[in-house]
XYZ file of C-alpha atoms in Angstrom:
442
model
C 28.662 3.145 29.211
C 31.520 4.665 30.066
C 32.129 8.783 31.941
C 30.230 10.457 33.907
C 26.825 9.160 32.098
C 28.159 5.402 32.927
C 29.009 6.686 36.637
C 25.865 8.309 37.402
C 22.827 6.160 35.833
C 24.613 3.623 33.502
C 23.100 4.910 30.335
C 19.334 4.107 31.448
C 16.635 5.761 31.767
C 15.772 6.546 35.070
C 13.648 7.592 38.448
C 13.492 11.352 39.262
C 12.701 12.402 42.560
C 12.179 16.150 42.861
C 12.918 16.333 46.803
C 14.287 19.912 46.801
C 11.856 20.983 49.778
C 13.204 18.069 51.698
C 17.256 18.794 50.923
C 16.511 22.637 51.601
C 14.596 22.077 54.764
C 18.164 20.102 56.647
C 19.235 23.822 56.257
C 16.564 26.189 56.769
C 17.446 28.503 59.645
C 15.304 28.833 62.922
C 12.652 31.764 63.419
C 11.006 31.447 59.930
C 6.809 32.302 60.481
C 4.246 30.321 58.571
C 4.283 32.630 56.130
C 7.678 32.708 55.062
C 7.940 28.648 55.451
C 4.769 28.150 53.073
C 6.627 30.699 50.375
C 10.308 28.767 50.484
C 8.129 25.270 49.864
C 6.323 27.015 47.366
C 9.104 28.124 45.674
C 11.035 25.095 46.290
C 8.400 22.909 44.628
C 8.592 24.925 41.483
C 12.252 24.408 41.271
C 11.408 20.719 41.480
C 10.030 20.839 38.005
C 13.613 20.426 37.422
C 13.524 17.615 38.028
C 12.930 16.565 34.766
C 15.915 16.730 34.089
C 17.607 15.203 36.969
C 19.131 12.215 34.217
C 19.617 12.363 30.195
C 15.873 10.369 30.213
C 13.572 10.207 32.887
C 11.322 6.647 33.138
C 9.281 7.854 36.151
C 9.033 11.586 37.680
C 7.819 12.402 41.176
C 6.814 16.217 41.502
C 5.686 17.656 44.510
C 3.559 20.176 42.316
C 0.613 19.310 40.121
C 1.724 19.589 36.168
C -0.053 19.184 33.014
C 1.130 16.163 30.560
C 1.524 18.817 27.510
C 4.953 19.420 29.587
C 6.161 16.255 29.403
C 4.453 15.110 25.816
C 6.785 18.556 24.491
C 9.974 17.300 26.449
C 9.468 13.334 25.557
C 9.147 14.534 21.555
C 12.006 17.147 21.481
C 14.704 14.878 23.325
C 13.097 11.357 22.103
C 12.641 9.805 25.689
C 10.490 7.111 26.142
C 7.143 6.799 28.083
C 7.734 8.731 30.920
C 5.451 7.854 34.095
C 4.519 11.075 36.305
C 3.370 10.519 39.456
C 2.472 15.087 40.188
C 0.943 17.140 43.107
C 1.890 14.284 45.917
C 3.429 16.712 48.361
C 1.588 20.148 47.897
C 1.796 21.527 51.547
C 4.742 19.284 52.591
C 7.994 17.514 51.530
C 8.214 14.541 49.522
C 9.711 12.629 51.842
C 6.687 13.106 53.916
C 4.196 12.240 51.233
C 6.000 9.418 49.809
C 5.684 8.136 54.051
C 1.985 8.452 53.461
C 1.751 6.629 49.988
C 3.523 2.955 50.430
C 1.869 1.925 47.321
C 4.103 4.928 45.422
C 7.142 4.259 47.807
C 6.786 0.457 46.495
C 6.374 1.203 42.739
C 9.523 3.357 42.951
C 11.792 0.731 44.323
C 10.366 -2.331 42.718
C 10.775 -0.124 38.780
C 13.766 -1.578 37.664
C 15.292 1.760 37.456
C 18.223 3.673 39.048
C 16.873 6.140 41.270
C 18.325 9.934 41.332
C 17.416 12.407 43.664
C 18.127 16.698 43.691
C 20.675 15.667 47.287
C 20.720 13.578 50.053
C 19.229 13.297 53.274
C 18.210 11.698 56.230
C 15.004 10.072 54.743
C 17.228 8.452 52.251
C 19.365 6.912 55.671
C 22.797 7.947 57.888
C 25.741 7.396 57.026
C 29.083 8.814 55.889
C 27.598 10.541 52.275
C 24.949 12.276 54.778
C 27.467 13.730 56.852
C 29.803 14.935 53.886
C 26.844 16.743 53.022
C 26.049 18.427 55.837
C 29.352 19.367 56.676
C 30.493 20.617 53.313
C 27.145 22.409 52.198
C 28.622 25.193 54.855
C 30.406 27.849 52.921
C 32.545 27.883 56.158
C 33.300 24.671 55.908
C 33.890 24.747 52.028
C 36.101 27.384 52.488
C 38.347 25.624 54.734
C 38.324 23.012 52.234
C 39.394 25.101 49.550
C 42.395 26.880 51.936
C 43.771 23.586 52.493
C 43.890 22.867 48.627
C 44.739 25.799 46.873
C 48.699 26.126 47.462
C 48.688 22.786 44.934
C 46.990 24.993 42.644
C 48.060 27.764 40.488
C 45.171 30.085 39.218
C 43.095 29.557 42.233
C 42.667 32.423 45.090
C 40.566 31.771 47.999
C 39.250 35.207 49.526
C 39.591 35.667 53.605
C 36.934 35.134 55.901
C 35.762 35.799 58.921
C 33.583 33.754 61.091
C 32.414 36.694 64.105
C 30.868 35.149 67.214
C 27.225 36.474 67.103
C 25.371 38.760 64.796
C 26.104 41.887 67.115
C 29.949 41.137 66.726
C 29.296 40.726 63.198
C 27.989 44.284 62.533
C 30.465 45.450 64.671
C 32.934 44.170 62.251
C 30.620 45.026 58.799
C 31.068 48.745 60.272
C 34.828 48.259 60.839
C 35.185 47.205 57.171
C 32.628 50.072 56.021
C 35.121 52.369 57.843
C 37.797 51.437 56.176
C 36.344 51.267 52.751
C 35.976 47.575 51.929
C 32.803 45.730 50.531
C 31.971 42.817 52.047
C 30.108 39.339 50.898
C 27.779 38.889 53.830
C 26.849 34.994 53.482
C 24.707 32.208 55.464
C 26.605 29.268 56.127
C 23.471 27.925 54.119
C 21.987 30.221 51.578
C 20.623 28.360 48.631
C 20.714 29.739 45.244
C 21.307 33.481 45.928
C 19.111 33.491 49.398
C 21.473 34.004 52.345
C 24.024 35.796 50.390
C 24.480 39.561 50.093
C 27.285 42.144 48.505
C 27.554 45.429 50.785
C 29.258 48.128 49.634
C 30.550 50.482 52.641
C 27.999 52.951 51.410
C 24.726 50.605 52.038
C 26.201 50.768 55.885
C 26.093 54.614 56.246
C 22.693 54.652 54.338
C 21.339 52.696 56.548
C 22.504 54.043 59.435
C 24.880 51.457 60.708
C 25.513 47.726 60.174
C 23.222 46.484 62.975
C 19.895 48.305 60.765
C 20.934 46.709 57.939
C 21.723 43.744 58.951
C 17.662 44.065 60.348
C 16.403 45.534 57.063
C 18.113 42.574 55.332
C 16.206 39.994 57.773
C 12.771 41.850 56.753
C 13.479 41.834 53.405
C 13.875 38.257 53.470
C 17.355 38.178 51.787
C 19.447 37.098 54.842
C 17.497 33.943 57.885
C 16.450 35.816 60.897
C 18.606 33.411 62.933
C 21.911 31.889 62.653
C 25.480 32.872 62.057
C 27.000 34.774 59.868
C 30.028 34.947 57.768
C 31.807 37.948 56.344
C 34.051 37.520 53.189
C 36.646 39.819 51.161
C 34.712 40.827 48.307
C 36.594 39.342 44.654
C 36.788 42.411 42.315
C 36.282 41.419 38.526
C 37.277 44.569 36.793
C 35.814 46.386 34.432
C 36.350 44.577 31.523
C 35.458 40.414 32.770
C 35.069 38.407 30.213
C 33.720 35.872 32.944
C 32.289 36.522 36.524
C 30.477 33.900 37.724
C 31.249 29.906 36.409
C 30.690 26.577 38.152
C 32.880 23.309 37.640
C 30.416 20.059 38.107
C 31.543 16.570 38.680
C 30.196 13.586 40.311
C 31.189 10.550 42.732
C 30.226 7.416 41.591
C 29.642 4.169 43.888
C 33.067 3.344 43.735
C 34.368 6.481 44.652
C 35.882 7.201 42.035
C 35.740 11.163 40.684
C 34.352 11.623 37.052
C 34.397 15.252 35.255
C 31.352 16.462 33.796
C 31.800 20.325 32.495
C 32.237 23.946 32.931
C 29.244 26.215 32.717
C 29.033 30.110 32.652
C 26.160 31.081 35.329
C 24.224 34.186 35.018
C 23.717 35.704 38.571
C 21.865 38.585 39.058
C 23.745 40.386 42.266
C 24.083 36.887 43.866
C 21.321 35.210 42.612
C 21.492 32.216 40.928
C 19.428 33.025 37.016
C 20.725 29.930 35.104
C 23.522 28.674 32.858
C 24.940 27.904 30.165
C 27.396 25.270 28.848
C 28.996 23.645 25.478
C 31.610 24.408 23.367
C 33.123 27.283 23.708
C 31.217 28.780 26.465
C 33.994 29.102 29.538
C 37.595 30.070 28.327
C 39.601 27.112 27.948
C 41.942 27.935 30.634
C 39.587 28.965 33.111
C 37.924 25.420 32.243
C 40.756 23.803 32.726
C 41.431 25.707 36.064
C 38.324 25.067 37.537
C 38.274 21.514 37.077
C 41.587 20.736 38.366
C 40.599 22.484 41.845
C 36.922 20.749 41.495
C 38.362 17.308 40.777
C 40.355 17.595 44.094
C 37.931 18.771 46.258
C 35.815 15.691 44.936
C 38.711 13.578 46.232
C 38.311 14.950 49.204
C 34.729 14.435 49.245
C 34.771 10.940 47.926
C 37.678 10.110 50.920
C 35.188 11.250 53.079
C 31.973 8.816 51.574
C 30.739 11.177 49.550
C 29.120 9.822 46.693
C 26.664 11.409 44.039
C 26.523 15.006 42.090
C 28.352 18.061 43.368
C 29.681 21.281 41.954
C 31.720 23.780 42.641
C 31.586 27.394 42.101
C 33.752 30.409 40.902
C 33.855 34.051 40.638
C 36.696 36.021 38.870
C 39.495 38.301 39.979
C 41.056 41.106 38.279
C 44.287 39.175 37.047
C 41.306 36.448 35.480
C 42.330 33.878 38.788
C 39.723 31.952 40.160
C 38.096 32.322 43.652
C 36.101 28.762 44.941
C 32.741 30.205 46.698
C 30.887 27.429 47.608
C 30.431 23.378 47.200
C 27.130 22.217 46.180
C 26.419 18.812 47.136
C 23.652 17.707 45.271
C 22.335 18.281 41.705
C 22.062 21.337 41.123
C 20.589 24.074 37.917
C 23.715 23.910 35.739
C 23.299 20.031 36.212
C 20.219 20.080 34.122
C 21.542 21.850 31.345
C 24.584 18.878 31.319
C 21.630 16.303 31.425
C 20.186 18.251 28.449
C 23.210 18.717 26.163
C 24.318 15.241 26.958
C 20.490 13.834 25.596
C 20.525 16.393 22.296
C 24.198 15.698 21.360
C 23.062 11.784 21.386
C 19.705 11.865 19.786
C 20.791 14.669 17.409
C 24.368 14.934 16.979
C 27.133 16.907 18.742
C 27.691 20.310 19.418
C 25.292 21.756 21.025
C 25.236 24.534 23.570
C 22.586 24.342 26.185
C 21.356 27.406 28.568
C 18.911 27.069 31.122
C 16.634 30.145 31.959
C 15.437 29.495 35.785
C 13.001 32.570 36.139
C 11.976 34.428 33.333
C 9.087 36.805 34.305
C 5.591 36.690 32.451
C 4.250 39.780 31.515
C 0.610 38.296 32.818
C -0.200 35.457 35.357
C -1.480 32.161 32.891
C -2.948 29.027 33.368
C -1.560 25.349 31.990
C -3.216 26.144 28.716
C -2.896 29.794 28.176
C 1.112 29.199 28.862
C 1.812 26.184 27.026
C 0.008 28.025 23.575
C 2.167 31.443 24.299
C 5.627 28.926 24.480
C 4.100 26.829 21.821
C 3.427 30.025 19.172
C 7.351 31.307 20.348
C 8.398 27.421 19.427
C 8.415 27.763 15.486
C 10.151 31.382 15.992
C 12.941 30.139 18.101
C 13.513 27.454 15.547
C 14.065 30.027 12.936
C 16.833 30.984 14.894
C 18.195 27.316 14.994
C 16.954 27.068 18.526
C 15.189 24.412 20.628
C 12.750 25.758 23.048
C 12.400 23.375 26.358
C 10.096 24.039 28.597
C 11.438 23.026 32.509
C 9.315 25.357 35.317
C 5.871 25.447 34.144
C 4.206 25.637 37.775
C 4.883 29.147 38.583
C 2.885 31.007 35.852
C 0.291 31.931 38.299
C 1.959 32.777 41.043
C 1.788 36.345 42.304
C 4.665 37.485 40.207
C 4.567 34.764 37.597
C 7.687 33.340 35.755
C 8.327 30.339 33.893
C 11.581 28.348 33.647
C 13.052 27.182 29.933
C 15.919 25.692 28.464
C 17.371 26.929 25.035
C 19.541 24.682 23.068
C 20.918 25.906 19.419
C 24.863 25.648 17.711
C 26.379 29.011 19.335
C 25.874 31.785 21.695
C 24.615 34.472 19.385
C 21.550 31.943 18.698
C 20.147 31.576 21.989
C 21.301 35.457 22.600
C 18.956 35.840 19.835
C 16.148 33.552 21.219
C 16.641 35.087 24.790
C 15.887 38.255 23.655
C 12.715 37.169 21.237
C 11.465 35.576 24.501
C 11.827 38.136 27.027
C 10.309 40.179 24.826
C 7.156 37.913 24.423
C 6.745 37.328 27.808
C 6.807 40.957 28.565
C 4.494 42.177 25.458
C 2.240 39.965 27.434
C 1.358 42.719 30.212
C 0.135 44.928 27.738
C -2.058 42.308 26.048
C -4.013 41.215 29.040
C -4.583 45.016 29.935
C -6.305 45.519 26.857
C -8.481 42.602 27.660
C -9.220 43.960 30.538
């Protein structure tokens, strides 16, 4: 099979791994408590649901998180997989890597399937070597950014905002109130933040509300939004304008074994102040130029990558300026949540024709926390009402519908935007009507 479907699992159905925990934790910045490490796997085992959809068709899924088979059965019949076998809840309170040390038997049946094996990134379980290093070297947003300095003269349409790298967090309010002073917001980021976490906008104003950088920067550590430890970076904040069509898109690609770079897409990505909400991608979705923008500057970079031994799934990602030029934020080296919604289209266009458009939902709140079966019969009585729009409703994070501010993740698939605009809306309103149901049960 040839592109990036060829490149990345030859057409067959494959092994998903859903080591998120395990890619996160290479990252995770000292001076967490217990508390705040059991919340980050918690929530990092939910995004594992994902994967799911990690390939076009999984043949065997390891989840760190227990799941009921009505998720799967729903997936299998809507995208026509075959048996899928789900090995669930093998890494609860720890990463998979971990478990999977503990359970040779499941270690054994995963290399002996037959299958190609995908994982959500590398690392160190998986062995050394030059693809381990390109990761942790370009996961840094200080690193990336170099990166992307070095590349963008060669291309037109790209703008790469300044950044500075201050030598300590004291020095680095020092210059947050410098840049307050003088009127400038600033993207405060972690070298590492993951999916929103470890990246901040402040606006001069949040300084003198706070009462100085240094408070903030304090508040921001309680608050759980920046790591209590570890550097910082500050970066020139990219104004969109009023009137952006686009803010926020992403440009993913992968590496195959031979190094060689194959395009996969552009996605729009919803981000809610800098966190990471989900996706969308198909025809239509990102601006042609833009499109074709983004993927000239992402195809380098994975030249760069693969030169380097890269080799696997990797994105990069894009905010707007005012004169509609692109500014490269970060490199993702790994699958990652617009991935899923390529894996998705990809299946549908093949099993049902082309033309689809695919969005991924990551975190829609629930109006009420539910169980497996209470939340698989609310999604299941939405199903047939979504289809009257001409949407498919996919079910991809059912795990966190109890937790203490419950949400589930879903994919919407349907022929344009105003459809799943449509279906959005039906849902979030469902999910919310839900609070006022349970109340009067009460």
């Amino acid at each position: 099979m040839d592109g990036w479907v060829g490149a990345w699992t030859g057409g067959r159905a494959a092994v998903h791994i859903g080591n998120v925990a395990d890619f996160n934790a290479q990252f995770t910045a000292p001076g967490l408590d217990t508390a705040q490490r059991d919340r980050r796997l918690r929530q990092a085992h939910h995004y594992a649901c994902l994967a799911v959809g990690y390939s076009p068709e999984p043949a065997l899924l390891v989840l760190p998180a227990e799941v009921d088979r009505a998720w799967t059965d729903w997936l299998a019949r809507e995208l026509e997989w075959g048996p899928v076998e789900v090995h669930d809840g093998v890494a609860a309170d720890r990463t998979v890597a971990a478990a999977l040390a503990e359970r040779p038997a499941l270690a054994a049946r995963i290399a002996d399937s037959g299958h190609p094996v995908v994982r959500w990134g590398r690392t160190a379980a998986d062995g050394d070597g030059p693809e381990l290093a390109a990761v942790l070297r370009y996961e840094s947003k200080a690193a990336a950014h170099e990166l992307f300095t070095a590349l963008a003269p060669g291309h037109p349409g790209i703008t790469v905002p300044a950044q500075e790298r201050p030598d300590g967090r004291r020095r680095a309010a020092r210059r947050l109130t410098l840049r307050a002073t003088r009127g400038l917001t600033t993207v405060l980021k972690s070298p590492h933040g993951v999916g929103g976490y470890g990246t901040v906008v402040v606006e001069p104003a949040d300084v003198f509300a706070a009462g100085g950088a240094g408070v903030l920067l304090r508040r921001l550590v309680r608050s759980e939004i920046m790591p209590p430890q570890g550097p910082l970076l500050l970066e020139e904040y990219v104004d969109p304008g009023p009137a952006a069509r686009l803010r926020d898109l992403t440009y993913d690609a992968l590496v195959g074994p031979d190094g060689t770079v194959h395009p996969v897409g552009a996605a729009a990505m919803e981000v809610a102040g800098t966190r990471y909400q989900g996706a969308t991608t198909g025809p239509g979705t990102v601006p042609r130029a833009a499109a074709e923008t983004a993927r000239d500057f992402a195809l380098a970079v994975g030249e760069r990558l693969a030169a380097e031994g890269y080799r696997g799934w990797y994105d990069v990602d894009f905010v707007t300026d005012r004169r509609r030029r692109l500014a490269p934020t970060e490199i993702n080296l790994r699958l990652t949540g617009p991935a899923v919604a390529f894996m998705l289209r990809e299946r549908l266009d093949r099993v049902r024709g082309p033309g689809h458009l695919v969005r991924t939902l990551d975190a829609m709140p629930l109006g009420a926390r539910l169980g497996p079966e209470a939340l698989y019969d609310h999604l299941d009585r939405l199903r047939p009402r979504c289809a009257r729009l001409g949407v498919t409703l996919l079910p991809l994070i059912p795990t966190a519908a109890r937790d203490p501010q419950p949400f589930v993740g879903l994919a919407l698939a349907g022929p344009d935007a105003e459809a799943l605009d449509a279906a959005q809306a039906l849902l979030a309103a469902a999910n919310h009507a839900l609070t006022g149901m349970f109340e009067a049960l009460r």
